[in-house]
Short mmCIF file of C-alpha atoms in Angstrom, two decimals:
data_model
loop_
_atom_site.label_atom_id
_atom_site.label_comp_id
_atom_site.label_asym_id
_atom_site.label_seq_id
_atom_site.Cartn_x
_atom_site.Cartn_y
_atom_site.Cartn_z
CA MET A 1 -42.34 -5.10 -39.27
CA LEU A 2 -45.72 -3.79 -38.18
CA ASP A 3 -48.52 -5.54 -40.06
CA ARG A 4 -51.94 -4.14 -39.15
CA ALA A 5 -53.97 -6.71 -41.12
CA GLN A 6 -52.16 -9.58 -39.39
CA ALA A 7 -52.59 -7.94 -35.98
CA LEU A 8 -56.34 -7.47 -36.58
CA THR A 9 -56.60 -11.18 -37.42
CA GLN A 10 -55.02 -12.02 -34.08
CA LEU A 11 -57.34 -9.55 -32.33
CA SER A 12 -60.41 -11.22 -33.88
CA ASP A 13 -59.63 -14.53 -32.14
CA ASN A 14 -61.99 -13.98 -29.21
CA GLN A 15 -61.06 -17.36 -27.71
CA LYS A 16 -57.48 -16.26 -27.14
CA ILE A 17 -56.59 -15.20 -23.60
CA TRP A 18 -53.75 -12.70 -23.55
CA ASP A 19 -51.39 -12.52 -20.58
CA LEU A 20 -51.42 -8.72 -20.70
CA VAL A 21 -53.78 -6.35 -22.50
CA ILE A 22 -52.18 -2.90 -22.51
CA VAL A 23 -54.30 0.18 -23.19
CA GLY A 24 -52.22 3.07 -24.49
CA GLY A 25 -49.48 3.29 -27.11
CA GLY A 26 -47.32 6.05 -25.71
CA SER A 27 -43.96 5.58 -24.00
CA THR A 28 -45.51 4.02 -20.89
CA GLY A 29 -47.64 1.40 -22.62
CA LEU A 30 -44.84 0.55 -25.04
CA GLY A 31 -42.42 0.16 -22.14
CA VAL A 32 -44.81 -2.33 -20.50
CA ALA A 33 -45.17 -4.22 -23.79
CA LEU A 34 -41.39 -4.34 -24.32
CA ASP A 35 -40.71 -5.72 -20.88
CA ALA A 36 -43.56 -8.23 -21.12
CA VAL A 37 -42.43 -9.71 -24.44
CA SER A 38 -38.86 -9.86 -23.12
CA ARG A 39 -40.21 -12.33 -20.52
CA GLY A 40 -42.12 -14.39 -23.08
CA TYR A 41 -45.66 -13.30 -22.18
CA GLN A 42 -48.51 -13.03 -24.70
CA VAL A 43 -48.99 -9.29 -25.16
CA LEU A 44 -51.65 -7.15 -26.85
CA LEU A 45 -51.34 -3.36 -27.00
CA LEU A 46 -54.20 -1.15 -28.22
CA GLU A 47 -53.80 2.55 -29.03
CA GLN A 48 -56.87 4.66 -29.87
CA ALA A 49 -54.96 7.06 -32.14
CA ASP A 50 -51.36 6.57 -33.27
CA PHE A 51 -48.27 5.49 -31.37
CA ALA A 52 -46.97 8.47 -29.36
CA LYS A 53 -49.80 10.66 -30.68
CA GLY A 54 -49.99 12.52 -27.37
CA THR A 55 -47.35 13.58 -24.87
CA SER A 56 -44.82 10.97 -25.99
CA SER A 57 -44.10 12.76 -29.28
CA ARG A 58 -43.87 16.22 -27.68
CA SER A 59 -40.95 16.00 -25.26
CA THR A 60 -37.89 18.26 -25.03
CA LYS A 61 -36.06 15.52 -27.02
CA MET A 62 -33.75 14.72 -24.10
CA VAL A 63 -32.79 11.38 -22.58
CA HIS A 64 -31.65 12.69 -19.23
CA GLY A 65 -31.24 12.07 -15.54
CA GLY A 66 -32.80 15.42 -14.72
CA VAL A 67 -30.47 18.12 -13.44
CA ARG A 68 -33.52 20.00 -12.15
CA TYR A 69 -34.73 16.97 -10.16
CA LEU A 70 -31.32 16.74 -8.50
CA ALA A 71 -31.66 20.38 -7.40
CA GLN A 72 -35.07 19.47 -5.93
CA GLY A 73 -33.49 16.61 -3.95
CA ASP A 74 -35.21 13.80 -5.89
CA VAL A 75 -32.04 11.72 -5.77
CA TRP A 76 -33.62 8.30 -6.37
CA LEU A 77 -35.39 9.49 -9.51
CA VAL A 78 -32.12 10.92 -10.85
CA LEU A 79 -30.22 7.71 -10.09
CA GLU A 80 -32.85 5.62 -11.83
CA ALA A 81 -33.02 7.97 -14.82
CA LEU A 82 -29.24 8.10 -15.24
CA LYS A 83 -29.08 4.32 -15.34
CA GLU A 84 -31.92 4.15 -17.86
CA ARG A 85 -30.30 6.92 -19.93
CA GLY A 86 -27.19 4.78 -20.28
CA LEU A 87 -29.17 1.67 -21.20
CA LEU A 88 -31.21 3.53 -23.82
CA LEU A 89 -28.16 5.02 -25.51
CA LYS A 90 -26.64 1.51 -25.54
CA ASN A 91 -29.74 -0.26 -26.90
CA ALA A 92 -30.92 2.32 -29.46
CA PRO A 93 -27.83 4.10 -30.85
CA HIS A 94 -29.69 4.84 -34.11
CA LEU A 95 -32.20 7.02 -32.24
CA THR A 96 -30.16 8.48 -29.39
CA ASN A 97 -26.89 10.33 -29.06
CA ASN A 98 -24.66 12.01 -26.52
CA GLN A 99 -25.47 15.73 -26.39
CA SER A 100 -23.22 18.39 -24.84
CA PHE A 101 -24.96 21.22 -22.99
CA VAL A 102 -23.48 24.48 -21.77
CA ILE A 103 -24.79 26.39 -18.74
CA PRO A 104 -23.77 30.05 -19.18
CA ILE A 105 -22.21 31.40 -15.98
CA TYR A 106 -22.65 35.02 -14.94
CA THR A 107 -21.82 34.91 -11.19
CA THR A 108 -19.25 33.20 -8.97
CA PHE A 109 -22.04 31.61 -6.94
CA ASP A 110 -23.48 30.01 -10.09
CA LEU A 111 -20.04 28.69 -10.99
CA LEU A 112 -19.70 26.94 -7.63
CA GLN A 113 -23.30 25.73 -7.59
CA TYR A 114 -23.30 24.15 -11.06
CA THR A 115 -19.75 22.82 -10.97
CA ILE A 116 -20.45 20.97 -7.73
CA GLY A 117 -23.98 19.88 -8.73
CA LEU A 118 -22.94 18.54 -12.12
CA SER A 119 -19.91 16.75 -10.66
CA LEU A 120 -22.39 14.92 -8.42
CA TYR A 121 -24.60 14.26 -11.48
CA ASP A 122 -21.62 12.68 -13.28
CA TRP A 123 -20.68 10.59 -10.24
CA MET A 124 -24.23 9.29 -9.88
CA ALA A 125 -24.16 8.02 -13.48
CA GLY A 126 -21.28 5.69 -12.58
CA ARG A 127 -20.06 3.45 -15.40
CA LEU A 128 -22.92 4.71 -17.60
CA SER A 129 -21.59 8.27 -17.47
CA LEU A 130 -21.51 10.07 -20.83
CA GLY A 131 -18.48 12.19 -19.89
CA ARG A 132 -17.34 14.54 -17.15
CA SER A 133 -18.65 18.08 -16.76
CA LYS A 134 -16.12 20.92 -16.76
CA PHE A 135 -15.80 24.70 -16.56
CA ILE A 136 -14.77 26.56 -19.71
CA ASN A 137 -13.69 30.20 -19.86
CA ARG A 138 -15.57 33.07 -21.48
CA GLU A 139 -13.84 32.74 -24.84
CA LYS A 140 -14.50 29.02 -25.14
CA THR A 141 -18.09 29.53 -24.03
CA LEU A 142 -18.68 32.06 -26.80
CA GLU A 143 -17.01 29.68 -29.24
CA ALA A 144 -19.30 26.83 -28.15
CA ILE A 145 -22.52 28.89 -28.03
CA PRO A 146 -21.80 32.05 -30.05
CA THR A 147 -25.36 33.37 -29.83
CA VAL A 148 -25.46 33.44 -26.03
CA ASN A 149 -25.82 36.83 -24.33
CA PRO A 150 -22.19 37.97 -23.80
CA GLU A 151 -22.97 40.76 -21.29
CA GLY A 152 -21.44 39.83 -17.92
CA LEU A 153 -20.59 36.30 -19.09
CA LYS A 154 -17.83 34.71 -16.99
CA GLY A 155 -17.73 31.33 -18.71
CA GLY A 156 -19.76 28.16 -18.86
CA VAL A 157 -20.13 24.69 -17.40
CA VAL A 158 -20.28 21.92 -20.00
CA TYR A 159 -22.05 18.67 -19.17
CA GLN A 160 -23.33 15.65 -21.07
CA ASP A 161 -26.83 14.26 -21.45
CA GLY A 162 -28.72 12.30 -24.08
CA GLN A 163 -30.81 13.46 -27.04
CA PHE A 164 -33.35 11.44 -29.05
CA ASP A 165 -36.27 11.37 -31.45
CA ASP A 166 -39.24 10.53 -29.21
CA ALA A 167 -41.90 9.49 -31.76
CA ARG A 168 -39.42 7.44 -33.78
CA LEU A 169 -38.31 5.71 -30.58
CA ALA A 170 -41.94 4.89 -29.77
CA LEU A 171 -42.39 3.40 -33.23
CA THR A 172 -39.14 1.45 -32.88
CA VAL A 173 -40.25 -0.01 -29.54
CA ALA A 174 -43.54 -1.03 -31.20
CA GLN A 175 -41.57 -2.72 -33.99
CA THR A 176 -39.38 -4.47 -31.41
CA VAL A 177 -42.43 -5.78 -29.55
CA ALA A 178 -43.98 -7.04 -32.80
CA ALA A 179 -40.71 -8.71 -33.84
CA LYS A 180 -40.69 -10.55 -30.50
CA GLY A 181 -44.21 -11.87 -30.96
CA GLY A 182 -46.33 -9.15 -29.41
CA THR A 183 -49.47 -7.82 -31.10
CA ILE A 184 -49.56 -4.04 -31.53
CA LEU A 185 -52.41 -1.99 -33.00
CA ASN A 186 -52.98 1.71 -33.51
CA HIS A 187 -56.34 3.34 -34.26
CA VAL A 188 -58.16 0.77 -32.08
CA ARG A 189 -60.09 2.29 -29.17
CA VAL A 190 -61.04 0.52 -25.94
CA THR A 191 -64.73 1.25 -25.35
CA GLY A 192 -65.48 -0.89 -22.30
CA LEU A 193 -64.16 -3.25 -19.65
CA ASN A 194 -65.41 -6.81 -19.21
CA LYS A 195 -65.78 -8.23 -15.69
CA ASP A 196 -66.63 -11.55 -14.10
CA PRO A 197 -69.48 -11.92 -11.53
CA GLU A 198 -67.06 -10.98 -8.73
CA GLY A 199 -66.24 -7.67 -10.44
CA ARG A 200 -62.76 -8.62 -11.58
CA ILE A 201 -61.71 -7.38 -15.02
CA THR A 202 -61.39 -10.18 -17.55
CA GLY A 203 -60.76 -8.19 -20.71
CA VAL A 204 -61.84 -5.24 -22.81
CA GLN A 205 -64.19 -4.26 -25.59
CA ALA A 206 -62.44 -2.55 -28.48
CA GLU A 207 -63.39 -0.81 -31.71
CA ASP A 208 -61.37 -0.45 -34.90
CA VAL A 209 -61.66 3.31 -35.44
CA GLU A 210 -61.29 2.92 -39.20
CA THR A 211 -64.04 0.36 -39.80
CA GLY A 212 -66.20 0.42 -36.67
CA THR A 213 -65.64 -3.33 -36.17
CA MET A 214 -66.04 -4.35 -32.52
CA TYR A 215 -63.85 -6.91 -30.74
CA GLN A 216 -64.14 -8.79 -27.46
CA VAL A 217 -60.71 -9.31 -25.92
CA GLN A 218 -59.83 -11.60 -23.01
CA GLY A 219 -56.84 -10.83 -20.79
CA LYS A 220 -55.39 -12.12 -17.53
CA ALA A 221 -54.21 -8.59 -16.68
CA VAL A 222 -55.35 -5.24 -18.11
CA ILE A 223 -52.92 -2.34 -17.92
CA ASN A 224 -54.11 1.28 -17.98
CA ALA A 225 -51.19 3.14 -19.58
CA THR A 226 -53.17 6.00 -21.08
CA GLY A 227 -51.16 8.90 -19.65
CA VAL A 228 -53.22 12.06 -19.15
CA PHE A 229 -56.35 10.05 -20.02
CA ALA A 230 -55.84 7.52 -17.21
CA ASP A 231 -58.87 8.87 -15.33
CA ASP A 232 -61.13 8.01 -18.29
CA LEU A 233 -60.34 4.31 -17.99
CA LEU A 234 -60.48 4.45 -14.18
CA LYS A 235 -63.96 5.96 -14.39
CA MET A 236 -64.94 3.33 -16.97
CA ASP A 237 -64.02 0.84 -14.23
CA GLN A 238 -65.48 2.82 -11.30
CA PRO A 239 -67.69 5.77 -12.29
CA LYS A 240 -67.14 7.44 -8.91
CA ALA A 241 -63.37 6.98 -8.90
CA LYS A 242 -61.39 9.93 -7.54
CA THR A 243 -59.53 12.02 -10.13
CA MET A 244 -55.87 11.03 -10.10
CA ILE A 245 -54.35 13.13 -12.89
CA ARG A 246 -53.65 16.86 -12.96
CA PRO A 247 -52.44 17.76 -16.47
CA SER A 248 -49.49 20.13 -16.61
CA GLN A 249 -48.84 21.72 -19.98
CA GLY A 250 -45.41 22.30 -21.41
CA ILE A 251 -44.81 23.91 -24.79
CA HIS A 252 -41.83 24.16 -27.13
CA LEU A 253 -40.86 26.49 -29.93
CA VAL A 254 -38.77 25.37 -32.89
CA LEU A 255 -36.28 27.75 -34.50
CA ASP A 256 -33.78 27.67 -37.33
CA LYS A 257 -30.31 26.32 -36.46
CA SER A 258 -28.82 29.82 -36.90
CA PHE A 259 -30.13 30.70 -33.43
CA LEU A 260 -27.74 28.12 -31.95
CA PRO A 261 -25.09 27.12 -34.48
CA GLY A 262 -22.64 24.40 -33.58
CA THR A 263 -23.25 21.16 -31.73
CA HIS A 264 -23.86 22.29 -28.14
CA GLY A 265 -27.22 22.83 -26.46
CA ILE A 266 -27.91 25.39 -23.76
CA MET A 267 -29.44 24.94 -20.34
CA ILE A 268 -30.72 28.21 -18.87
CA PRO A 269 -30.99 27.36 -15.15
CA LYS A 270 -33.09 30.25 -13.87
CA THR A 271 -36.37 31.43 -15.36
CA SER A 272 -39.18 33.54 -13.95
CA ASP A 273 -41.43 30.50 -13.38
CA GLY A 274 -38.80 28.55 -11.44
CA ARG A 275 -38.10 26.01 -14.17
CA VAL A 276 -35.07 25.58 -16.39
CA LEU A 277 -35.16 26.32 -20.12
CA PHE A 278 -33.41 24.10 -22.65
CA CYS A 279 -32.27 24.94 -26.17
CA VAL A 280 -31.70 21.58 -27.81
CA PRO A 281 -30.25 20.88 -31.28
CA TRP A 282 -32.62 18.46 -33.05
CA HIS A 283 -32.81 17.41 -36.70
CA ASP A 284 -30.90 20.53 -37.79
CA LYS A 285 -33.29 22.81 -35.88
CA ILE A 286 -33.39 24.17 -32.32
CA VAL A 287 -36.11 23.15 -29.84
CA ILE A 288 -36.65 25.58 -26.96
CA GLY A 289 -38.76 24.74 -23.91
CA THR A 290 -40.51 24.20 -21.69
CA THR A 291 -43.29 25.69 -19.54
CA ASP A 292 -45.38 24.41 -16.64
CA THR A 293 -49.02 25.47 -16.84
CA VAL A 294 -51.80 23.70 -14.94
CA ARG A 295 -54.70 22.67 -17.19
CA GLU A 296 -58.11 21.57 -15.98
CA LYS A 297 -58.67 18.61 -18.29
CA PRO A 298 -56.72 16.53 -20.77
CA GLU A 299 -56.91 17.16 -24.51
CA MET A 300 -55.65 15.08 -27.42
CA GLU A 301 -54.36 18.23 -29.14
CA PRO A 302 -53.50 20.90 -26.54
CA ARG A 303 -52.72 24.35 -27.89
CA ALA A 304 -49.82 26.56 -26.82
CA LEU A 305 -51.14 29.53 -24.86
CA GLU A 306 -50.09 33.04 -25.82
CA GLU A 307 -48.57 33.66 -22.40
CA GLU A 308 -46.47 30.48 -22.76
CA ILE A 309 -45.20 31.54 -26.19
CA ASP A 310 -44.35 35.00 -24.83
CA PHE A 311 -42.58 33.50 -21.81
CA ILE A 312 -40.27 31.31 -23.91
CA LEU A 313 -39.51 34.08 -26.39
CA GLU A 314 -38.81 36.61 -23.63
CA THR A 315 -36.56 34.17 -21.75
CA ALA A 316 -34.69 33.27 -24.93
CA GLN A 317 -34.30 36.95 -25.85
CA ALA A 318 -32.86 37.72 -22.41
CA ASN A 319 -30.27 34.97 -22.76
CA MET A 320 -29.34 35.03 -26.45
CA ALA A 321 -27.51 37.63 -28.52
CA LYS A 322 -29.56 36.65 -31.58
CA LYS A 323 -33.05 37.31 -30.26
CA PRO A 324 -35.91 35.20 -31.66
CA THR A 325 -39.32 36.72 -32.40
CA ARG A 326 -42.65 35.22 -33.37
CA LYS A 327 -41.83 35.39 -37.07
CA ASP A 328 -38.79 33.16 -36.47
CA VAL A 329 -40.84 30.30 -34.99
CA LEU A 330 -41.05 27.41 -37.48
CA ALA A 331 -43.32 25.28 -35.28
CA THR A 332 -44.77 25.18 -31.81
CA PHE A 333 -46.14 22.18 -29.98
CA ALA A 334 -47.78 21.60 -26.61
CA ALA A 335 -47.86 18.52 -24.39
CA LEU A 336 -49.68 17.54 -21.21
CA ARG A 337 -47.75 15.78 -18.47
CA PRO A 338 -49.78 13.15 -16.59
CA LEU A 339 -48.87 14.30 -13.09
CA ALA A 340 -50.50 13.08 -9.92
CA ALA A 341 -53.20 15.50 -8.76
CA PRO A 342 -51.75 17.55 -5.86
CA GLN A 343 -53.05 16.41 -2.48
CA GLU A 344 -52.01 19.69 -0.88
CA GLU A 345 -53.90 22.86 -1.75
CA GLY A 346 -51.78 25.31 -3.69
CA LYS A 347 -49.00 22.86 -4.53
CA SER A 348 -47.63 23.64 -8.00
CA THR A 349 -47.12 20.96 -10.63
CA LYS A 350 -43.40 21.64 -10.88
CA GLU A 351 -43.11 20.47 -7.24
CA ILE A 352 -44.72 17.10 -7.96
CA SER A 353 -42.26 14.23 -8.29
CA ARG A 354 -41.85 12.76 -11.78
CA SER A 355 -41.51 9.30 -10.22
CA HIS A 356 -44.02 6.80 -11.53
CA LYS A 357 -46.78 5.20 -9.51
CA ILE A 358 -48.62 1.90 -9.96
CA ILE A 359 -52.16 1.55 -8.62
CA VAL A 360 -54.24 -1.64 -8.50
CA SER A 361 -58.01 -1.07 -8.40
CA PRO A 362 -60.41 -3.45 -6.58
CA SER A 363 -61.31 -4.82 -10.04
CA LYS A 364 -57.57 -5.63 -10.54
CA LEU A 365 -57.17 -2.96 -13.20
CA ILE A 366 -53.50 -1.96 -13.07
CA THR A 367 -52.82 1.75 -13.69
CA ILE A 368 -49.35 3.20 -14.26
CA THR A 369 -49.00 7.00 -14.05
CA GLY A 370 -46.26 9.61 -13.89
CA GLY A 371 -42.70 8.98 -14.95
CA LYS A 372 -40.86 10.30 -17.98
CA TRP A 373 -39.57 9.05 -21.33
CA THR A 374 -36.09 8.27 -20.03
CA THR A 375 -37.42 5.76 -17.49
CA PHE A 376 -40.02 4.14 -19.78
CA ARG A 377 -38.32 0.73 -19.68
CA LYS A 378 -38.07 0.63 -15.88
CA MET A 379 -41.69 1.77 -15.62
CA GLY A 380 -42.59 -1.17 -17.84
CA GLU A 381 -40.54 -3.60 -15.75
CA ASP A 382 -42.18 -2.47 -12.51
CA THR A 383 -45.65 -2.69 -14.05
CA VAL A 384 -45.08 -6.22 -15.34
CA ASP A 385 -43.76 -7.23 -11.91
CA LYS A 386 -47.06 -6.01 -10.48
CA ALA A 387 -49.07 -7.81 -13.17
CA ILE A 388 -47.33 -11.09 -12.31
CA GLN A 389 -48.68 -10.76 -8.77
CA VAL A 390 -52.15 -9.58 -9.74
CA ALA A 391 -52.98 -11.87 -12.69
CA PRO A 392 -51.21 -14.06 -11.53
CA LEU A 393 -48.69 -14.98 -14.23
CA PRO A 394 -45.82 -17.49 -14.10
CA GLN A 395 -42.73 -15.76 -12.75
CA GLN A 396 -40.25 -14.84 -15.49
CA PRO A 397 -37.27 -12.50 -15.10
CA SER A 398 -37.16 -9.22 -17.02
CA GLN A 399 -34.80 -9.17 -20.00
CA SER A 400 -35.69 -5.74 -21.40
CA ALA A 401 -32.51 -4.02 -20.19
CA GLU A 402 -30.55 -6.14 -22.67
CA VAL A 403 -32.81 -5.82 -25.72
CA HIS A 404 -31.32 -4.04 -28.72
CA LEU A 405 -34.18 -2.13 -30.30
CA TYR A 406 -35.41 -2.76 -33.83
CA GLY A 407 -33.05 -1.46 -36.52
CA TYR A 408 -30.12 -1.34 -34.07
CA LYS A 409 -27.18 0.36 -35.80
CA PRO A 410 -24.17 1.74 -33.90
CA HIS A 411 -22.52 5.01 -34.94
CA PRO A 412 -25.18 6.43 -37.29
CA ASP A 413 -24.46 9.41 -39.53
CA LEU A 414 -26.52 12.11 -37.83
CA SER A 415 -26.13 14.42 -40.83
CA ASN A 416 -28.24 12.00 -42.88
CA HIS A 417 -31.96 12.37 -42.11
CA MET A 418 -32.42 8.63 -42.77
CA TYR A 419 -30.40 7.65 -39.70
CA VAL A 420 -33.58 7.14 -37.65
CA TYR A 421 -34.35 3.98 -39.68
CA GLY A 422 -31.22 2.20 -38.52
CA THR A 423 -30.60 -0.95 -40.55
CA GLU A 424 -33.92 -0.47 -42.37
CA GLU A 425 -32.48 2.48 -44.32
CA GLU A 426 -31.02 0.15 -46.94
CA LYS A 427 -34.45 -1.32 -47.67
CA ILE A 428 -35.89 2.14 -48.35
CA LEU A 429 -32.99 2.96 -50.66
CA THR A 430 -33.69 -0.33 -52.48
CA LEU A 431 -37.25 0.86 -53.13
CA ILE A 432 -35.80 3.93 -54.86
CA LYS A 433 -33.38 1.82 -56.92
CA GLU A 434 -36.29 -0.32 -58.11
CA ASP A 435 -38.49 2.72 -58.83
CA PRO A 436 -36.46 5.95 -59.20
CA ALA A 437 -39.68 8.03 -59.09
CA LEU A 438 -39.86 7.17 -55.38
CA GLY A 439 -36.69 9.18 -54.86
CA GLU A 440 -38.54 12.40 -55.63
CA LYS A 441 -38.56 14.92 -52.77
CA LEU A 442 -41.76 15.83 -50.93
CA HIS A 443 -40.53 19.42 -50.47
CA PRO A 444 -37.69 21.32 -52.18
CA SER A 445 -36.15 22.38 -48.84
CA TYR A 446 -36.08 18.93 -47.25
CA ASP A 447 -34.72 15.51 -48.25
CA TYR A 448 -37.78 13.41 -47.35
CA THR A 449 -38.87 11.27 -50.31
CA HIS A 450 -41.93 9.51 -51.74
CA ALA A 451 -40.28 6.20 -50.78
CA GLN A 452 -40.55 7.07 -47.10
CA VAL A 453 -44.32 7.46 -47.45
CA VAL A 454 -44.62 4.05 -49.14
CA TRP A 455 -42.42 2.48 -46.47
CA ALA A 456 -44.41 4.06 -43.64
CA VAL A 457 -47.70 2.72 -45.00
CA HIS A 458 -46.52 -0.84 -45.52
CA HIS A 459 -44.06 -1.32 -42.67
CA GLU A 460 -44.72 1.33 -39.99
CA MET A 461 -48.51 1.23 -39.69
CA ALA A 462 -49.00 4.84 -40.84
CA ARG A 463 -52.74 5.18 -41.47
CA THR A 464 -53.25 8.94 -41.84
CA VAL A 465 -51.46 11.92 -43.34
CA GLU A 466 -50.88 13.12 -39.78
CA ASP A 467 -49.31 9.79 -38.77
CA PHE A 468 -46.72 10.27 -41.48
CA LEU A 469 -46.00 14.00 -41.31
CA ALA A 470 -46.09 14.26 -37.51
CA ARG A 471 -44.50 11.01 -36.35
CA ARG A 472 -42.97 8.89 -39.17
CA ILE A 473 -41.04 11.92 -40.32
CA ARG A 474 -41.09 14.83 -37.87
CA ILE A 475 -41.70 17.69 -40.27
CA LEU A 476 -44.88 18.95 -38.54
CA PHE A 477 -42.75 19.49 -35.42
CA LEU A 478 -39.83 20.98 -37.37
CA ASP A 479 -41.48 23.24 -39.94
CA ALA A 480 -45.28 23.36 -39.85
CA GLU A 481 -45.63 25.39 -43.06
CA ALA A 482 -43.48 22.88 -44.94
CA ALA A 483 -45.64 20.05 -43.55
CA ILE A 484 -48.77 21.81 -44.86
CA ALA A 485 -47.13 22.14 -48.27
CA MET A 486 -46.20 18.42 -48.31
CA ALA A 487 -49.64 17.19 -47.31
CA PRO A 488 -51.27 16.94 -50.80
CA GLN A 489 -48.46 14.76 -52.17
CA VAL A 490 -48.45 12.59 -49.05
CA ALA A 491 -52.24 12.18 -49.20
CA SER A 492 -52.07 11.11 -52.86
CA ILE A 493 -49.36 8.51 -52.22
CA MET A 494 -51.07 7.15 -49.11
CA ALA A 495 -54.46 6.96 -50.85
CA GLU A 496 -52.92 4.83 -53.58
CA GLU A 497 -51.01 2.57 -51.20
CA LEU A 498 -54.01 2.15 -48.85
CA GLN A 499 -56.42 1.79 -51.79
CA GLN A 500 -58.49 4.71 -50.61
CA ASP A 501 -60.67 7.01 -52.75
CA MET A 502 -60.78 10.75 -53.39
CA HIS A 503 -63.21 11.27 -50.51
CA TRP A 504 -60.66 9.80 -48.07
CA LYS A 505 -57.94 12.03 -49.49
CA GLU A 506 -60.08 15.17 -49.15
CA GLU A 507 -61.03 14.27 -45.57
CA GLN A 508 -57.38 13.66 -44.70
CA LEU A 509 -56.24 16.97 -46.14
CA ALA A 510 -58.99 18.90 -44.34
CA ALA A 511 -58.21 17.22 -41.02
CA PHE A 512 -54.47 17.69 -41.35
CA GLY A 513 -54.79 21.31 -42.44
CA LYS A 514 -56.90 22.13 -39.40
CA LEU A 515 -54.48 20.31 -37.09
CA ALA A 516 -51.32 21.80 -38.59
CA GLU A 517 -52.48 25.37 -38.02
CA ARG A 518 -52.13 24.68 -34.28
CA TYR A 519 -48.41 24.11 -34.85
CA THR A 520 -47.92 27.49 -36.53
CA LEU A 521 -48.04 30.98 -35.05
CA ARG A 522 -50.55 32.10 -37.64
CA PRO A 523 -53.47 34.03 -36.13
CA GLN A 524 -55.84 31.33 -34.86
CA VAL A 525 -59.40 31.25 -36.21
CA GLU A 526 -61.84 29.79 -33.72
CA ALA A 527 -64.30 27.23 -35.07
#
């Protein structure tokens, strides 16, 4: 259970010296925290917004080795990712599942290329393979993906990868860390770094965003796991530090399941920008993405550009018999990848390796950049290994590869939207049995209930309407207009549970309404 009041009490003990103070509550920071608690270290993680508020809630919803990285020759990254894919599906079966993808084949060359490439992909996965890839004929391809463009279709290559709910996984890792004795806090911002006379970092200054309360925190090692905002902390340490991050934006569009009925996803291997495009079944919707657009600076809420929206729609229209248009888009979301700034002039972001990098500053600030969701645990293990050397900390072996994540429940019923809670589902159903009014739906078209709001406030550290609608349930990412319609009920329930007044409720609704418009394709009104 995540208990914010208890965590704040632990934070207020300014005599305590933490083994690791982790700044950033996305996949990277949570991976560091998970590995550290698996070794028995005293861990504090601080997140300025909400867990997975940024890039870590905006992925393509795939746990994968990276077929595209294999084509680029990044063999070691693929090997690492395939191993981590297998571990994640084993340790979090309530949040991950095996997903079949079909690559439509239109030429003999493509048939040879993808059959051979995916056979290698399967072989590299070894004992953690999710199943062998195979060629299927035209008829079976149209049966598997009936809305694919049939013109010139020769067949398809089927292969297996993983699929997951990214924000729920982030929350589940946070719950796992807390259950193992770590201290996890959202909506607490690091405002400064403390140093000894020799210039070595000894801790951080932090502010509770809700109350303005300031805290002085001591730590043997401070980890910068802030993703696209890593340069901010590096410049807090060294104002003249060289920029390390070049944000690359990727967007996704969400469509009704009718655009890809059945259980298979599609991988479109050739697009005009040199990337691949995925159509992924997710929570009874279809997620299509992604793009690769260089952005000059990081933003907490990046907006999908018109040219990106047009690119995805045009690519989907060229490859699907049922052709999506703007009016079919239920939600759109944008994310910024924290890629290393290119050292070579003119090098595109899609050419930069997704491998992670660990940098130790002269002050002993440890920064972890790059990587991807699938390898979050290994990134955490490597970072803790580095922290042991830098701090130094007593040597303890990593145990995180064997940790079953909070709520572990094999063989979930994916047709039930409650499956993401794992073993905690029964406790939410008990709330409804005790108070049947909590079983009331938040929206007539969806099964989310009042009980889930109450549960999120008391056990999942949801502090805002956005926290709940965007990341405790995923409705903002699935159907933005439905999320806007749910917001007043959610605000009322949260205000009561958090003992907040009408002013808080009005502020929450105004903030969420403004945010949610970015997830729609309504005409945007500039402030």
